[in-house]
Amino acid sequence: MALSTQETRDLYGRRAARYDLAVRLYGLVGMRLDRYRRRAVNALALRPGDIVVDLGCGTGLNLPLLVQAVGPAGHVIGVDLTDAMLDQARRRVEDAGWPNVELVQSDMASYEFPDGLGGVLSTLALTLAPEYDAIVRRAARALRPEGRLAVVDLKRPDGWPEPIVRFAAWLNRPYGVSLDLADRHPWESIRSALHEVVFQELYGGMLYLGVGEAR
């Protein structure tokens, strides 16, 4: 069963201290999450001086890429539901000495996007939000002309045997993944709200990169 917002907050609060290690361990089974993050940031086609929002920023793994993309004149806003995850992100920001990074604790469903955004990014977070469609539409309205939304997230892989699909969901259960989430299709929301520029399946179709551009 899909988690409620409070259950998601509590779960990631418990996982925050070891989250970065868990992400690295996915590499042992060939899931190159760092590569997928970089691909998503590159697809945003950010300009120096842009403002970019990272929805569900977690411990801040996307922040170095986004800071580099917008440069010192740009502004990066990391939004996350869980204070413990943001504590990890805050340490990352302080250690790197980034003056142009702002961290906001908020449910992405109620976060008020600033206008004129150069980009919005979400990696492995949007599908967990029941309100994903409304979030995509609000993000789309906040983008400047030619601004982009990029999402890397899980999807049900086509053609995989059902026992393997169920096993994969079970392996990811510690991070709120369940088969119920297969009914959520944020890439379709991107296609509806924006001009789709990229849809690419990753890791055999278990993940995808979806990118839309403001019309």
Short mmCIF file of C-alpha atoms in Angstrom, two decimals:
data_model
loop_
_atom_site.label_atom_id
_atom_site.label_comp_id
_atom_site.label_asym_id
_atom_site.label_seq_id
_atom_site.Cartn_x
_atom_site.Cartn_y
_atom_site.Cartn_z
CA MET A 1 0.00 0.00 0.00
CA ALA A 2 1.28 3.49 -0.87
CA LEU A 3 2.41 5.53 2.12
CA SER A 4 0.67 8.61 3.42
CA THR A 5 2.57 11.89 3.60
CA GLN A 6 3.19 11.47 7.32
CA GLU A 7 4.37 7.88 6.84
CA THR A 8 6.77 9.04 4.12
CA ARG A 9 8.11 11.78 6.39
CA ASP A 10 8.65 9.33 9.23
CA LEU A 11 10.24 6.67 7.03
CA TYR A 12 12.78 9.02 5.45
CA GLY A 13 13.49 10.54 8.84
CA ARG A 14 14.65 7.10 9.96
CA ARG A 15 16.63 6.50 6.76
CA ALA A 16 18.34 9.89 6.48
CA ALA A 17 21.64 9.08 8.19
CA ARG A 18 22.35 6.12 5.91
CA TYR A 19 20.63 7.31 2.75
CA ASP A 20 23.77 8.22 0.81
CA LEU A 21 25.31 4.84 1.57
CA ALA A 22 22.17 3.06 0.39
CA VAL A 23 22.28 4.99 -2.89
CA ARG A 24 25.88 3.88 -3.46
CA LEU A 25 24.92 0.26 -2.80
CA TYR A 26 22.45 0.35 -5.71
CA GLY A 27 25.51 0.61 -7.92
CA LEU A 28 26.38 -2.97 -6.99
CA VAL A 29 23.43 -4.14 -9.09
CA GLY A 30 24.25 -1.80 -11.97
CA MET A 31 21.83 1.01 -11.13
CA ARG A 32 23.97 4.07 -11.93
CA LEU A 33 21.98 6.68 -10.05
CA ASP A 34 24.78 9.27 -10.18
CA ARG A 35 24.81 8.96 -13.97
CA TYR A 36 21.03 9.33 -14.13
CA ARG A 37 21.15 12.44 -11.94
CA ARG A 38 23.77 14.03 -14.17
CA ARG A 39 21.75 13.17 -17.28
CA ALA A 40 18.67 14.83 -15.77
CA VAL A 41 20.54 18.00 -14.81
CA ASN A 42 22.11 18.22 -18.26
CA ALA A 43 18.64 17.81 -19.82
CA LEU A 44 17.41 20.87 -17.90
CA ALA A 45 19.70 22.99 -20.12
CA LEU A 46 20.09 25.53 -17.32
CA ARG A 47 21.64 28.92 -17.99
CA PRO A 48 24.07 30.80 -15.72
CA GLY A 49 21.99 32.91 -13.34
CA ASP A 50 18.93 30.65 -13.47
CA ILE A 51 16.81 29.75 -10.46
CA VAL A 52 16.24 26.00 -10.15
CA VAL A 53 14.15 24.01 -7.68
CA ASP A 54 15.08 20.47 -6.60
CA LEU A 55 11.86 18.80 -5.40
CA GLY A 56 12.46 16.07 -2.84
CA CYS A 57 16.11 17.09 -2.60
CA GLY A 58 16.77 14.65 0.24
CA THR A 59 20.36 14.78 1.45
CA GLY A 60 21.38 17.09 -1.39
CA LEU A 61 22.90 14.65 -3.86
CA ASN A 62 21.78 16.81 -6.81
CA LEU A 63 23.06 20.06 -5.35
CA PRO A 64 26.66 19.98 -6.66
CA LEU A 65 25.42 19.46 -10.22
CA LEU A 66 22.81 22.20 -9.95
CA VAL A 67 25.19 24.72 -8.37
CA GLN A 68 27.65 24.11 -11.17
CA ALA A 69 24.92 24.48 -13.80
CA VAL A 70 23.56 27.86 -12.64
CA GLY A 71 26.88 29.35 -11.55
CA PRO A 72 27.51 31.83 -8.75
CA ALA A 73 24.85 34.23 -10.07
CA GLY A 74 22.18 31.52 -9.99
CA HIS A 75 20.07 30.24 -7.13
CA VAL A 76 19.31 26.65 -6.13
CA ILE A 77 16.32 25.82 -3.92
CA GLY A 78 16.16 22.38 -2.34
CA VAL A 79 12.71 21.34 -1.08
CA ASP A 80 12.11 18.30 1.08
CA LEU A 81 9.45 16.94 3.39
CA THR A 82 11.77 15.57 6.06
CA ASP A 83 13.84 17.60 8.50
CA ALA A 84 16.39 14.82 9.01
CA MET A 85 17.09 14.62 5.26
CA LEU A 86 17.47 18.40 5.12
CA ASP A 87 19.91 18.26 8.04
CA GLN A 88 22.15 16.08 5.86
CA ALA A 89 21.70 18.46 2.93
CA ARG A 90 22.52 21.44 5.13
CA ARG A 91 25.81 19.84 6.17
CA ARG A 92 26.64 19.30 2.50
CA VAL A 93 25.92 22.96 1.74
CA GLU A 94 27.95 24.21 4.68
CA ASP A 95 30.90 21.96 3.88
CA ALA A 96 30.93 23.14 0.25
CA GLY A 97 30.39 26.79 1.18
CA TRP A 98 27.61 27.42 -1.34
CA PRO A 99 26.06 30.85 -0.62
CA ASN A 100 23.43 30.49 -3.34
CA VAL A 101 21.65 27.37 -2.03
CA GLU A 102 18.42 27.66 -0.06
CA LEU A 103 16.82 24.69 1.71
CA VAL A 104 13.10 24.62 2.43
CA GLN A 105 11.16 22.08 4.48
CA SER A 106 7.81 21.62 2.75
CA ASP A 107 5.50 19.04 1.34
CA MET A 108 6.02 19.41 -2.42
CA ALA A 109 2.24 19.31 -2.81
CA SER A 110 1.92 22.64 -0.98
CA TYR A 111 5.23 24.25 -1.94
CA GLU A 112 4.77 27.66 -3.60
CA PHE A 113 7.07 27.81 -6.61
CA PRO A 114 8.67 31.17 -7.36
CA ASP A 115 7.95 32.50 -10.85
CA GLY A 116 10.45 32.56 -13.69
CA LEU A 117 12.22 29.32 -12.88
CA GLY A 118 14.86 28.07 -15.26
CA GLY A 119 14.24 24.52 -14.17
CA VAL A 120 12.60 22.10 -11.77
CA LEU A 121 14.19 18.74 -10.97
CA SER A 122 12.91 15.70 -9.10
CA THR A 123 14.82 12.47 -8.68
CA LEU A 124 13.25 9.45 -7.01
CA ALA A 125 10.67 11.51 -5.15
CA LEU A 126 7.73 12.67 -7.26
CA THR A 127 6.00 9.30 -7.57
CA LEU A 128 5.78 9.09 -3.77
CA ALA A 129 3.43 12.12 -3.80
CA PRO A 130 -0.24 11.26 -4.45
CA GLU A 131 -0.67 14.80 -5.82
CA TYR A 132 2.05 14.35 -8.46
CA ASP A 133 -0.16 15.57 -11.33
CA ALA A 134 -1.03 18.85 -9.60
CA ILE A 135 2.64 19.30 -8.64
CA VAL A 136 3.74 18.92 -12.26
CA ARG A 137 1.13 21.45 -13.41
CA ARG A 138 2.12 24.03 -10.81
CA ALA A 139 5.80 23.55 -11.63
CA ALA A 140 5.04 23.99 -15.32
CA ARG A 141 3.28 27.31 -14.67
CA ALA A 142 6.30 28.58 -12.71
CA LEU A 143 8.83 27.97 -15.51
CA ARG A 144 10.15 30.79 -17.65
CA PRO A 145 9.80 30.37 -21.45
CA GLU A 146 11.96 27.38 -22.46
CA GLY A 147 12.41 26.44 -18.80
CA ARG A 148 12.34 22.71 -18.19
CA LEU A 149 11.09 20.12 -15.72
CA ALA A 150 13.14 16.92 -15.45
CA VAL A 151 12.10 13.82 -13.50
CA VAL A 152 13.98 10.61 -12.82
CA ASP A 153 11.78 8.11 -11.06
CA LEU A 154 10.59 4.52 -10.84
CA LYS A 155 8.10 2.89 -13.18
CA ARG A 156 6.75 -0.59 -13.67
CA PRO A 157 9.03 -2.20 -16.28
CA ASP A 158 7.25 -3.57 -19.33
CA GLY A 159 7.96 -7.21 -20.10
CA TRP A 160 9.46 -8.17 -16.75
CA PRO A 161 8.07 -11.40 -15.25
CA GLU A 162 5.66 -10.65 -12.43
CA PRO A 163 7.73 -12.47 -9.75
CA ILE A 164 10.74 -10.29 -10.58
CA VAL A 165 8.64 -7.12 -10.48
CA ARG A 166 7.31 -8.09 -7.06
CA PHE A 167 10.81 -8.92 -5.83
CA ALA A 168 12.13 -5.56 -7.04
CA ALA A 169 9.30 -3.77 -5.23
CA TRP A 170 10.08 -5.74 -2.07
CA LEU A 171 13.78 -4.80 -2.26
CA ASN A 172 12.83 -1.12 -2.44
CA ARG A 173 10.16 -1.30 0.24
CA PRO A 174 12.46 0.32 2.86
CA TYR A 175 12.14 3.52 0.81
CA GLY A 176 8.38 3.54 0.47
CA VAL A 177 8.14 1.67 -2.84
CA SER A 178 5.11 -0.55 -3.39
CA LEU A 179 3.31 -1.99 -6.40
CA ASP A 180 0.52 0.56 -5.82
CA LEU A 181 2.87 3.25 -7.15
CA ALA A 182 2.80 1.61 -10.58
CA ASP A 183 -0.56 3.32 -11.15
CA ARG A 184 1.11 6.74 -10.91
CA HIS A 185 2.50 8.02 -14.23
CA PRO A 186 4.15 11.43 -13.78
CA TRP A 187 5.59 11.24 -17.30
CA GLU A 188 2.04 11.48 -18.64
CA SER A 189 1.52 14.61 -16.56
CA ILE A 190 4.69 16.08 -18.08
CA ARG A 191 3.38 15.34 -21.58
CA SER A 192 0.10 17.05 -20.76
CA ALA A 193 1.47 20.16 -19.05
CA LEU A 194 4.62 20.76 -21.11
CA HIS A 195 6.20 20.06 -24.47
CA GLU A 196 7.96 16.72 -24.01
CA VAL A 197 11.58 16.82 -25.11
CA VAL A 198 12.85 13.58 -23.55
CA PHE A 199 11.35 10.29 -22.45
CA GLN A 200 13.94 7.61 -21.89
CA GLU A 201 13.68 4.34 -20.02
CA LEU A 202 16.59 3.51 -17.73
CA TYR A 203 17.76 0.32 -16.07
CA GLY A 204 15.71 -1.97 -18.27
CA GLY A 205 12.57 0.12 -17.88
CA MET A 206 12.50 0.14 -14.07
CA LEU A 207 13.38 3.85 -14.13
CA TYR A 208 12.74 6.65 -16.58
CA LEU A 209 13.91 10.16 -17.40
CA GLY A 210 11.10 12.48 -18.46
CA VAL A 211 11.76 16.09 -19.49
CA GLY A 212 9.28 18.73 -20.54
CA GLU A 213 9.79 22.33 -21.72
CA ALA A 214 7.54 25.31 -21.09
CA ARG A 215 5.58 26.21 -24.20
#
